[in-house]
């Protein structure tokens, strides 16, 4: 997508994709091996699947690092937000889903990384704030002096990284499946999530059901695997997914499929 855009037409503002765009300056497109998105892990990092059954909307509304609205904060808790960022990275940078990794970095200081074919990994680090990516987008390709305070290396600090627990948080794997499936499946993924999330906010379903419903909707979405020819076809896929997810929410709320 970025290659097809006129200079300056598309500039990533999301902190992870801004970081990738900056790291990509270190090499050519042919030299890129993998993209590595970082995730805070959300408020339930380290929890078991059973423990997630008792999560409340209030608990899901508290993010350990960022201050965001309720929907994005919930998406961060389910890791759907990171899953959508994987889709976004694929579309923006033209890198296959199999070459886009996610690692949990609770400190949210390293915002993303790019690994090159020679084994070198270039990372972009700065204190967690949206000031820098916004300023960079406004000044692109030039940097804006003083947009953010730098990392402080004068005191001891720990930056840790760990793998995503895909068994407990399967949202990212589902997004990769949707992306590989093609057509409008990524739109189906997004719409199903939004409908399921509303079911959680209303108290109709438990927290883990959100991503389970996304998976169930995708499993029935074969008619949306063909490449859409119009925007209307994408919107139709979106509406179908919302309606299907809403029916599943109601079924779970009524005690069916427990």
PDB file of C-alpha atoms in Angstrom:
ATOM      1  CA  UNK A   1       0.000   0.000   0.000  1.00  0.00           C
ATOM      2  CA  UNK A   2       2.783   2.437   0.867  1.00  0.00           C
ATOM      3  CA  UNK A   3       4.594   1.649  -2.386  1.00  0.00           C
ATOM      4  CA  UNK A   4       1.467   2.510  -4.375  1.00  0.00           C
ATOM      5  CA  UNK A   5       0.821   5.763  -2.520  1.00  0.00           C
ATOM      6  CA  UNK A   6       2.050   9.139  -3.643  1.00  0.00           C
ATOM      7  CA  UNK A   7       4.870  10.498  -1.455  1.00  0.00           C
ATOM      8  CA  UNK A   8       3.428  11.485   1.904  1.00  0.00           C
ATOM      9  CA  UNK A   9      -0.068  10.267   1.042  1.00  0.00           C
ATOM     10  CA  UNK A  10      -0.095   7.429   3.582  1.00  0.00           C
ATOM     11  CA  UNK A  11       1.950   7.902   6.753  1.00  0.00           C
ATOM     12  CA  UNK A  12       1.372   5.486   9.665  1.00  0.00           C
ATOM     13  CA  UNK A  13       0.395   7.109  12.957  1.00  0.00           C
ATOM     14  CA  UNK A  14      -0.275   3.976  15.005  1.00  0.00           C
ATOM     15  CA  UNK A  15       2.824   3.705  17.192  1.00  0.00           C
ATOM     16  CA  UNK A  16       3.719   0.185  16.040  1.00  0.00           C
ATOM     17  CA  UNK A  17       3.445   0.967  12.345  1.00  0.00           C
ATOM     18  CA  UNK A  18       5.199   4.299  12.738  1.00  0.00           C
ATOM     19  CA  UNK A  19       8.011   2.345  14.397  1.00  0.00           C
ATOM     20  CA  UNK A  20       8.154  -0.148  11.524  1.00  0.00           C
ATOM     21  CA  UNK A  21       8.216   2.661   8.951  1.00  0.00           C
ATOM     22  CA  UNK A  22      11.176   4.183  10.795  1.00  0.00           C
ATOM     23  CA  UNK A  23      13.014   0.863  11.097  1.00  0.00           C
ATOM     24  CA  UNK A  24      12.519   0.136   7.395  1.00  0.00           C
ATOM     25  CA  UNK A  25      14.751   3.103   6.602  1.00  0.00           C
ATOM     26  CA  UNK A  26      17.686   0.924   7.678  1.00  0.00           C
ATOM     27  CA  UNK A  27      17.490  -1.283   4.584  1.00  0.00           C
ATOM     28  CA  UNK A  28      15.798  -1.935   1.257  1.00  0.00           C
ATOM     29  CA  UNK A  29      12.544  -3.827   0.779  1.00  0.00           C
ATOM     30  CA  UNK A  30      14.467  -6.845  -0.533  1.00  0.00           C
ATOM     31  CA  UNK A  31      16.532  -6.912   2.661  1.00  0.00           C
ATOM     32  CA  UNK A  32      13.534  -7.240   5.007  1.00  0.00           C
ATOM     33  CA  UNK A  33      13.129 -10.661   6.577  1.00  0.00           C
ATOM     34  CA  UNK A  34      10.449 -10.169   9.246  1.00  0.00           C
ATOM     35  CA  UNK A  35       8.366  -7.502  10.962  1.00  0.00           C
ATOM     36  CA  UNK A  36       8.020  -7.790  14.736  1.00  0.00           C
ATOM     37  CA  UNK A  37       5.112  -5.994  16.411  1.00  0.00           C
ATOM     38  CA  UNK A  38       5.292  -5.529  20.157  1.00  0.00           C
ATOM     39  CA  UNK A  39       2.306  -5.908  22.480  1.00  0.00           C
ATOM     40  CA  UNK A  40       1.955  -4.923  26.119  1.00  0.00           C
ATOM     41  CA  UNK A  41       0.065  -8.158  26.710  1.00  0.00           C
ATOM     42  CA  UNK A  42      -2.919  -6.303  28.135  1.00  0.00           C
ATOM     43  CA  UNK A  43      -4.234  -6.400  31.700  1.00  0.00           C
ATOM     44  CA  UNK A  44      -4.662 -10.184  31.718  1.00  0.00           C
ATOM     45  CA  UNK A  45      -1.181 -11.223  30.631  1.00  0.00           C
ATOM     46  CA  UNK A  46      -0.295 -14.470  32.385  1.00  0.00           C
ATOM     47  CA  UNK A  47      -3.895 -15.376  33.223  1.00  0.00           C
ATOM     48  CA  UNK A  48      -5.292 -18.836  32.536  1.00  0.00           C
ATOM     49  CA  UNK A  49      -8.211 -19.477  30.196  1.00  0.00           C
ATOM     50  CA  UNK A  50     -10.383 -20.461  33.175  1.00  0.00           C
ATOM     51  CA  UNK A  51      -9.598 -17.237  35.037  1.00  0.00           C
ATOM     52  CA  UNK A  52     -10.744 -15.159  32.057  1.00  0.00           C
ATOM     53  CA  UNK A  53     -14.298 -16.454  32.483  1.00  0.00           C
ATOM     54  CA  UNK A  54     -14.764 -14.099  35.423  1.00  0.00           C
ATOM     55  CA  UNK A  55     -13.392 -10.930  33.802  1.00  0.00           C
ATOM     56  CA  UNK A  56     -15.748  -7.946  34.078  1.00  0.00           C
ATOM     57  CA  UNK A  57     -16.063  -5.002  31.666  1.00  0.00           C
ATOM     58  CA  UNK A  58     -14.594  -2.803  34.398  1.00  0.00           C
ATOM     59  CA  UNK A  59     -11.486  -4.981  34.621  1.00  0.00           C
ATOM     60  CA  UNK A  60     -11.143  -5.098  30.844  1.00  0.00           C
ATOM     61  CA  UNK A  61     -11.322  -1.298  30.761  1.00  0.00           C
ATOM     62  CA  UNK A  62      -8.006  -0.772  32.551  1.00  0.00           C
ATOM     63  CA  UNK A  63      -4.883  -0.905  30.388  1.00  0.00           C
ATOM     64  CA  UNK A  64      -1.469  -1.190  32.085  1.00  0.00           C
ATOM     65  CA  UNK A  65       0.217   1.379  29.815  1.00  0.00           C
ATOM     66  CA  UNK A  66      -2.095   3.372  27.561  1.00  0.00           C
ATOM     67  CA  UNK A  67      -5.167   5.525  28.181  1.00  0.00           C
ATOM     68  CA  UNK A  68      -7.704   4.685  25.466  1.00  0.00           C
ATOM     69  CA  UNK A  69     -11.450   4.445  24.911  1.00  0.00           C
ATOM     70  CA  UNK A  70     -13.435   1.415  26.120  1.00  0.00           C
ATOM     71  CA  UNK A  71     -13.535  -0.418  22.774  1.00  0.00           C
ATOM     72  CA  UNK A  72      -9.817  -0.140  22.027  1.00  0.00           C
ATOM     73  CA  UNK A  73      -8.974  -1.004  25.627  1.00  0.00           C
ATOM     74  CA  UNK A  74     -11.136  -4.128  25.404  1.00  0.00           C
ATOM     75  CA  UNK A  75      -9.493  -5.015  22.094  1.00  0.00           C
ATOM     76  CA  UNK A  76      -6.135  -4.718  23.797  1.00  0.00           C
ATOM     77  CA  UNK A  77      -7.288  -7.050  26.568  1.00  0.00           C
ATOM     78  CA  UNK A  78      -8.392  -9.734  24.072  1.00  0.00           C
ATOM     79  CA  UNK A  79      -5.332  -9.015  21.861  1.00  0.00           C
ATOM     80  CA  UNK A  80      -7.738  -8.303  18.996  1.00  0.00           C
ATOM     81  CA  UNK A  81      -6.147  -4.864  18.739  1.00  0.00           C
ATOM     82  CA  UNK A  82      -2.772  -6.486  18.056  1.00  0.00           C
ATOM     83  CA  UNK A  83      -4.437  -8.876  15.613  1.00  0.00           C
ATOM     84  CA  UNK A  84      -5.851  -5.929  13.670  1.00  0.00           C
ATOM     85  CA  UNK A  85      -2.389  -4.357  13.704  1.00  0.00           C
ATOM     86  CA  UNK A  86      -0.995  -7.515  12.084  1.00  0.00           C
ATOM     87  CA  UNK A  87      -3.554  -7.086   9.294  1.00  0.00           C
ATOM     88  CA  UNK A  88      -2.666  -3.399   9.071  1.00  0.00           C
ATOM     89  CA  UNK A  89       1.064  -4.164   8.839  1.00  0.00           C
ATOM     90  CA  UNK A  90       0.444  -6.647   6.034  1.00  0.00           C
ATOM     91  CA  UNK A  91      -1.581  -4.101   4.069  1.00  0.00           C
ATOM     92  CA  UNK A  92       0.744  -1.160   4.690  1.00  0.00           C
ATOM     93  CA  UNK A  93       4.091  -2.828   4.119  1.00  0.00           C
ATOM     94  CA  UNK A  94       3.258  -5.725   1.786  1.00  0.00           C
ATOM     95  CA  UNK A  95       4.819  -8.371   4.031  1.00  0.00           C
ATOM     96  CA  UNK A  96       3.258 -11.849   4.128  1.00  0.00           C
ATOM     97  CA  UNK A  97       1.391 -12.835   7.284  1.00  0.00           C
ATOM     98  CA  UNK A  98       3.879 -15.647   7.880  1.00  0.00           C
ATOM     99  CA  UNK A  99       6.618 -13.013   8.213  1.00  0.00           C
ATOM    100  CA  UNK A 100       4.850 -10.797  10.750  1.00  0.00           C
ATOM    101  CA  UNK A 101       5.555 -11.756  14.351  1.00  0.00           C
ATOM    102  CA  UNK A 102       4.175 -10.483  17.650  1.00  0.00           C
ATOM    103  CA  UNK A 103       6.117 -10.444  20.899  1.00  0.00           C
ATOM    104  CA  UNK A 104       4.866  -9.346  24.316  1.00  0.00           C
ATOM    105  CA  UNK A 105       6.844  -6.401  25.718  1.00  0.00           C
ATOM    106  CA  UNK A 106       5.074  -5.207  28.902  1.00  0.00           C
ATOM    107  CA  UNK A 107       7.098  -1.996  29.237  1.00  0.00           C
ATOM    108  CA  UNK A 108       5.822  -0.646  25.872  1.00  0.00           C
ATOM    109  CA  UNK A 109       9.131   1.118  25.187  1.00  0.00           C
ATOM    110  CA  UNK A 110      10.179  -0.822  22.088  1.00  0.00           C
ATOM    111  CA  UNK A 111       7.286  -0.109  19.746  1.00  0.00           C
ATOM    112  CA  UNK A 112       8.187  -2.535  16.957  1.00  0.00           C
ATOM    113  CA  UNK A 113      11.175  -4.024  15.158  1.00  0.00           C
ATOM    114  CA  UNK A 114      12.336  -5.124  11.729  1.00  0.00           C
ATOM    115  CA  UNK A 115      14.655  -8.086  11.210  1.00  0.00           C
ATOM    116  CA  UNK A 116      16.757  -8.008   8.050  1.00  0.00           C
ATOM    117  CA  UNK A 117      18.123 -10.853   5.959  1.00  0.00           C
ATOM    118  CA  UNK A 118      21.604 -10.559   7.487  1.00  0.00           C
ATOM    119  CA  UNK A 119      20.216 -11.317  10.949  1.00  0.00           C
ATOM    120  CA  UNK A 120      20.269  -7.721  12.208  1.00  0.00           C
ATOM    121  CA  UNK A 121      17.184  -6.469  14.036  1.00  0.00           C
ATOM    122  CA  UNK A 122      16.479  -2.731  14.148  1.00  0.00           C
ATOM    123  CA  UNK A 123      14.159  -1.561  16.932  1.00  0.00           C
ATOM    124  CA  UNK A 124      12.480   1.772  17.587  1.00  0.00           C
ATOM    125  CA  UNK A 125      12.373   2.693  21.283  1.00  0.00           C
ATOM    126  CA  UNK A 126      10.845   5.677  23.076  1.00  0.00           C
ATOM    127  CA  UNK A 127       8.750   6.203  26.222  1.00  0.00           C
ATOM    128  CA  UNK A 128       5.085   5.233  25.671  1.00  0.00           C
ATOM    129  CA  UNK A 129       3.441   8.318  24.189  1.00  0.00           C
ATOM    130  CA  UNK A 130       1.629   9.121  20.964  1.00  0.00           C
ATOM    131  CA  UNK A 131       3.335  12.516  20.688  1.00  0.00           C
ATOM    132  CA  UNK A 132       6.282  11.204  18.690  1.00  0.00           C
ATOM    133  CA  UNK A 133       4.396   9.187  16.028  1.00  0.00           C
ATOM    134  CA  UNK A 134       1.910  12.028  15.551  1.00  0.00           C
ATOM    135  CA  UNK A 135       4.685  14.615  15.203  1.00  0.00           C
ATOM    136  CA  UNK A 136       6.592  12.361  12.824  1.00  0.00           C
ATOM    137  CA  UNK A 137       3.494  11.874  10.682  1.00  0.00           C
ATOM    138  CA  UNK A 138       2.986  15.634  10.496  1.00  0.00           C
ATOM    139  CA  UNK A 139       6.626  16.252   9.615  1.00  0.00           C
ATOM    140  CA  UNK A 140       7.264  13.137   7.505  1.00  0.00           C
ATOM    141  CA  UNK A 141       9.858  12.321   6.337  1.00  0.00           C
ATOM    142  CA  UNK A 142      11.605  14.814   8.625  1.00  0.00           C
ATOM    143  CA  UNK A 143      11.765  14.515  12.399  1.00  0.00           C
ATOM    144  CA  UNK A 144      10.308  17.231  14.635  1.00  0.00           C
ATOM    145  CA  UNK A 145      12.796  18.287  17.342  1.00  0.00           C
ATOM    146  CA  UNK A 146      11.523  17.938  20.891  1.00  0.00           C
ATOM    147  CA  UNK A 147       8.445  15.895  19.997  1.00  0.00           C
ATOM    148  CA  UNK A 148       9.066  13.421  22.818  1.00  0.00           C
ATOM    149  CA  UNK A 149      11.431  12.884  25.695  1.00  0.00           C
ATOM    150  CA  UNK A 150      14.064  10.233  24.928  1.00  0.00           C
ATOM    151  CA  UNK A 151      14.678   7.001  26.799  1.00  0.00           C
ATOM    152  CA  UNK A 152      16.643   7.541  30.010  1.00  0.00           C
ATOM    153  CA  UNK A 153      19.654   5.236  30.134  1.00  0.00           C
ATOM    154  CA  UNK A 154      21.143   6.839  33.246  1.00  0.00           C
ATOM    155  CA  UNK A 155      19.098   4.627  35.558  1.00  0.00           C
ATOM    156  CA  UNK A 156      18.672   0.873  35.606  1.00  0.00           C
ATOM    157  CA  UNK A 157      15.684  -0.455  33.720  1.00  0.00           C
ATOM    158  CA  UNK A 158      14.511  -3.780  32.362  1.00  0.00           C
ATOM    159  CA  UNK A 159      13.034  -4.393  28.946  1.00  0.00           C
ATOM    160  CA  UNK A 160      11.512  -7.852  28.736  1.00  0.00           C
ATOM    161  CA  UNK A 161      10.080  -9.856  25.869  1.00  0.00           C
ATOM    162  CA  UNK A 162       8.003 -13.032  25.906  1.00  0.00           C
ATOM    163  CA  UNK A 163       5.918 -15.029  23.425  1.00  0.00           C
ATOM    164  CA  UNK A 164       2.182 -14.557  23.059  1.00  0.00           C
ATOM    165  CA  UNK A 165       0.160 -17.308  24.745  1.00  0.00           C
ATOM    166  CA  UNK A 166      -1.855 -18.264  21.668  1.00  0.00           C
ATOM    167  CA  UNK A 167      -3.743 -20.966  23.566  1.00  0.00           C
ATOM    168  CA  UNK A 168      -5.254 -18.425  25.962  1.00  0.00           C
ATOM    169  CA  UNK A 169      -5.350 -15.510  23.503  1.00  0.00           C
ATOM    170  CA  UNK A 170      -6.049 -16.925  20.002  1.00  0.00           C
ATOM    171  CA  UNK A 171      -7.079 -13.611  18.406  1.00  0.00           C
ATOM    172  CA  UNK A 172      -3.806 -13.090  16.530  1.00  0.00           C
ATOM    173  CA  UNK A 173      -3.803 -16.573  15.007  1.00  0.00           C
ATOM    174  CA  UNK A 174      -7.397 -16.053  13.868  1.00  0.00           C
ATOM    175  CA  UNK A 175      -6.442 -12.772  12.201  1.00  0.00           C
ATOM    176  CA  UNK A 176      -3.644 -14.478  10.297  1.00  0.00           C
ATOM    177  CA  UNK A 177      -6.098 -17.155   9.143  1.00  0.00           C
ATOM    178  CA  UNK A 178      -8.530 -14.471   8.001  1.00  0.00           C
ATOM    179  CA  UNK A 179      -5.780 -12.622   6.168  1.00  0.00           C
ATOM    180  CA  UNK A 180      -4.544 -15.732   4.404  1.00  0.00           C
ATOM    181  CA  UNK A 181      -8.128 -16.590   3.475  1.00  0.00           C
ATOM    182  CA  UNK A 182      -8.373 -13.421   1.420  1.00  0.00           C
ATOM    183  CA  UNK A 183     -11.484 -11.732   0.109  1.00  0.00           C
ATOM    184  CA  UNK A 184     -13.390  -9.788   2.745  1.00  0.00           C
ATOM    185  CA  UNK A 185     -12.503 -12.094   5.634  1.00  0.00           C
ATOM    186  CA  UNK A 186     -10.524  -9.442   7.492  1.00  0.00           C
ATOM    187  CA  UNK A 187     -13.594  -7.181   7.344  1.00  0.00           C
ATOM    188  CA  UNK A 188     -15.641 -10.116   8.665  1.00  0.00           C
ATOM    189  CA  UNK A 189     -13.130 -10.527  11.507  1.00  0.00           C
ATOM    190  CA  UNK A 190     -13.387  -6.872  12.504  1.00  0.00           C
ATOM    191  CA  UNK A 191     -17.176  -6.703  12.319  1.00  0.00           C
ATOM    192  CA  UNK A 192     -17.666  -9.935  14.273  1.00  0.00           C
ATOM    193  CA  UNK A 193     -15.390  -8.610  16.991  1.00  0.00           C
ATOM    194  CA  UNK A 194     -17.300  -5.350  17.316  1.00  0.00           C
ATOM    195  CA  UNK A 195     -20.631  -7.156  17.622  1.00  0.00           C
ATOM    196  CA  UNK A 196     -19.266  -9.688  20.113  1.00  0.00           C
ATOM    197  CA  UNK A 197     -17.636  -6.921  22.149  1.00  0.00           C
ATOM    198  CA  UNK A 198     -21.000  -5.218  22.532  1.00  0.00           C
ATOM    199  CA  UNK A 199     -22.363  -8.504  23.833  1.00  0.00           C
ATOM    200  CA  UNK A 200     -19.639  -8.539  26.481  1.00  0.00           C
ATOM    201  CA  UNK A 201     -20.239  -4.911  27.454  1.00  0.00           C
ATOM    202  CA  UNK A 202     -23.957  -5.658  27.880  1.00  0.00           C
ATOM    203  CA  UNK A 203     -23.260  -8.663  30.099  1.00  0.00           C
ATOM    204  CA  UNK A 204     -24.687 -11.185  27.624  1.00  0.00           C
ATOM    205  CA  UNK A 205     -21.455 -13.155  27.161  1.00  0.00           C
ATOM    206  CA  UNK A 206     -18.265 -13.819  29.069  1.00  0.00           C
ATOM    207  CA  UNK A 207     -14.912 -12.351  28.071  1.00  0.00           C
ATOM    208  CA  UNK A 208     -13.467 -15.425  26.259  1.00  0.00           C
ATOM    209  CA  UNK A 209     -16.598 -15.714  24.117  1.00  0.00           C
ATOM    210  CA  UNK A 210     -15.604 -12.574  22.197  1.00  0.00           C
ATOM    211  CA  UNK A 211     -12.790 -14.257  20.290  1.00  0.00           C
ATOM    212  CA  UNK A 212     -14.627 -17.588  20.189  1.00  0.00           C
ATOM    213  CA  UNK A 213     -17.477 -15.866  18.356  1.00  0.00           C
ATOM    214  CA  UNK A 214     -15.025 -14.314  15.894  1.00  0.00           C
ATOM    215  CA  UNK A 215     -13.756 -17.808  15.122  1.00  0.00           C
ATOM    216  CA  UNK A 216     -17.275 -19.202  14.717  1.00  0.00           C
ATOM    217  CA  UNK A 217     -18.264 -16.399  12.347  1.00  0.00           C
ATOM    218  CA  UNK A 218     -15.113 -16.878  10.253  1.00  0.00           C
ATOM    219  CA  UNK A 219     -15.815 -20.612  10.047  1.00  0.00           C
ATOM    220  CA  UNK A 220     -19.149 -19.833   8.348  1.00  0.00           C
ATOM    221  CA  UNK A 221     -17.841 -17.061   6.078  1.00  0.00           C
ATOM    222  CA  UNK A 222     -16.923 -19.016   2.943  1.00  0.00           C
ATOM    223  CA  UNK A 223     -19.119 -16.788   0.767  1.00  0.00           C
ATOM    224  CA  UNK A 224     -16.836 -13.849   1.572  1.00  0.00           C
ATOM    225  CA  UNK A 225     -13.561 -15.466   0.453  1.00  0.00           C
ATOM    226  CA  UNK A 226     -13.789 -14.086  -3.081  1.00  0.00           C
ATOM    227  CA  UNK A 227     -12.076 -10.759  -3.746  1.00  0.00           C
ATOM    228  CA  UNK A 228     -14.668  -7.978  -3.431  1.00  0.00           C
ATOM    229  CA  UNK A 229     -15.351  -5.996  -6.576  1.00  0.00           C
ATOM    230  CA  UNK A 230     -16.962  -3.014  -4.900  1.00  0.00           C
ATOM    231  CA  UNK A 231     -17.075  -1.215  -1.568  1.00  0.00           C
ATOM    232  CA  UNK A 232     -20.689  -2.322  -1.293  1.00  0.00           C
ATOM    233  CA  UNK A 233     -19.585  -5.962  -1.260  1.00  0.00           C
ATOM    234  CA  UNK A 234     -17.217  -5.253   1.632  1.00  0.00           C
ATOM    235  CA  UNK A 235     -19.990  -3.474   3.518  1.00  0.00           C
ATOM    236  CA  UNK A 236     -22.287  -6.434   2.869  1.00  0.00           C
ATOM    237  CA  UNK A 237     -19.678  -8.774   4.368  1.00  0.00           C
ATOM    238  CA  UNK A 238     -19.367  -6.440   7.339  1.00  0.00           C
ATOM    239  CA  UNK A 239     -23.127  -6.442   7.938  1.00  0.00           C
ATOM    240  CA  UNK A 240     -23.398 -10.205   7.507  1.00  0.00           C
ATOM    241  CA  UNK A 241     -20.685 -10.720  10.130  1.00  0.00           C
ATOM    242  CA  UNK A 242     -22.331  -8.321  12.584  1.00  0.00           C
ATOM    243  CA  UNK A 243     -25.686 -10.043  12.195  1.00  0.00           C
ATOM    244  CA  UNK A 244     -24.195 -13.525  12.535  1.00  0.00           C
ATOM    245  CA  UNK A 245     -22.171 -12.537  15.601  1.00  0.00           C
ATOM    246  CA  UNK A 246     -25.229 -10.913  17.180  1.00  0.00           C
ATOM    247  CA  UNK A 247     -27.179 -14.150  16.729  1.00  0.00           C
ATOM    248  CA  UNK A 248     -24.381 -16.078  18.438  1.00  0.00           C
ATOM    249  CA  UNK A 249     -24.318 -13.581  21.308  1.00  0.00           C
ATOM    250  CA  UNK A 250     -28.053 -14.079  21.776  1.00  0.00           C
ATOM    251  CA  UNK A 251     -27.677 -17.860  21.643  1.00  0.00           C
ATOM    252  CA  UNK A 252     -25.026 -17.785  24.363  1.00  0.00           C
ATOM    253  CA  UNK A 253     -27.073 -15.355  26.433  1.00  0.00           C
ATOM    254  CA  UNK A 254     -30.099 -17.657  26.169  1.00  0.00           C
ATOM    255  CA  UNK A 255     -28.040 -20.598  27.410  1.00  0.00           C
ATOM    256  CA  UNK A 256     -27.566 -22.272  24.036  1.00  0.00           C
ATOM    257  CA  UNK A 257     -24.084 -23.540  23.039  1.00  0.00           C
ATOM    258  CA  UNK A 258     -22.794 -23.305  26.611  1.00  0.00           C
TER     259      UNK A 258
END
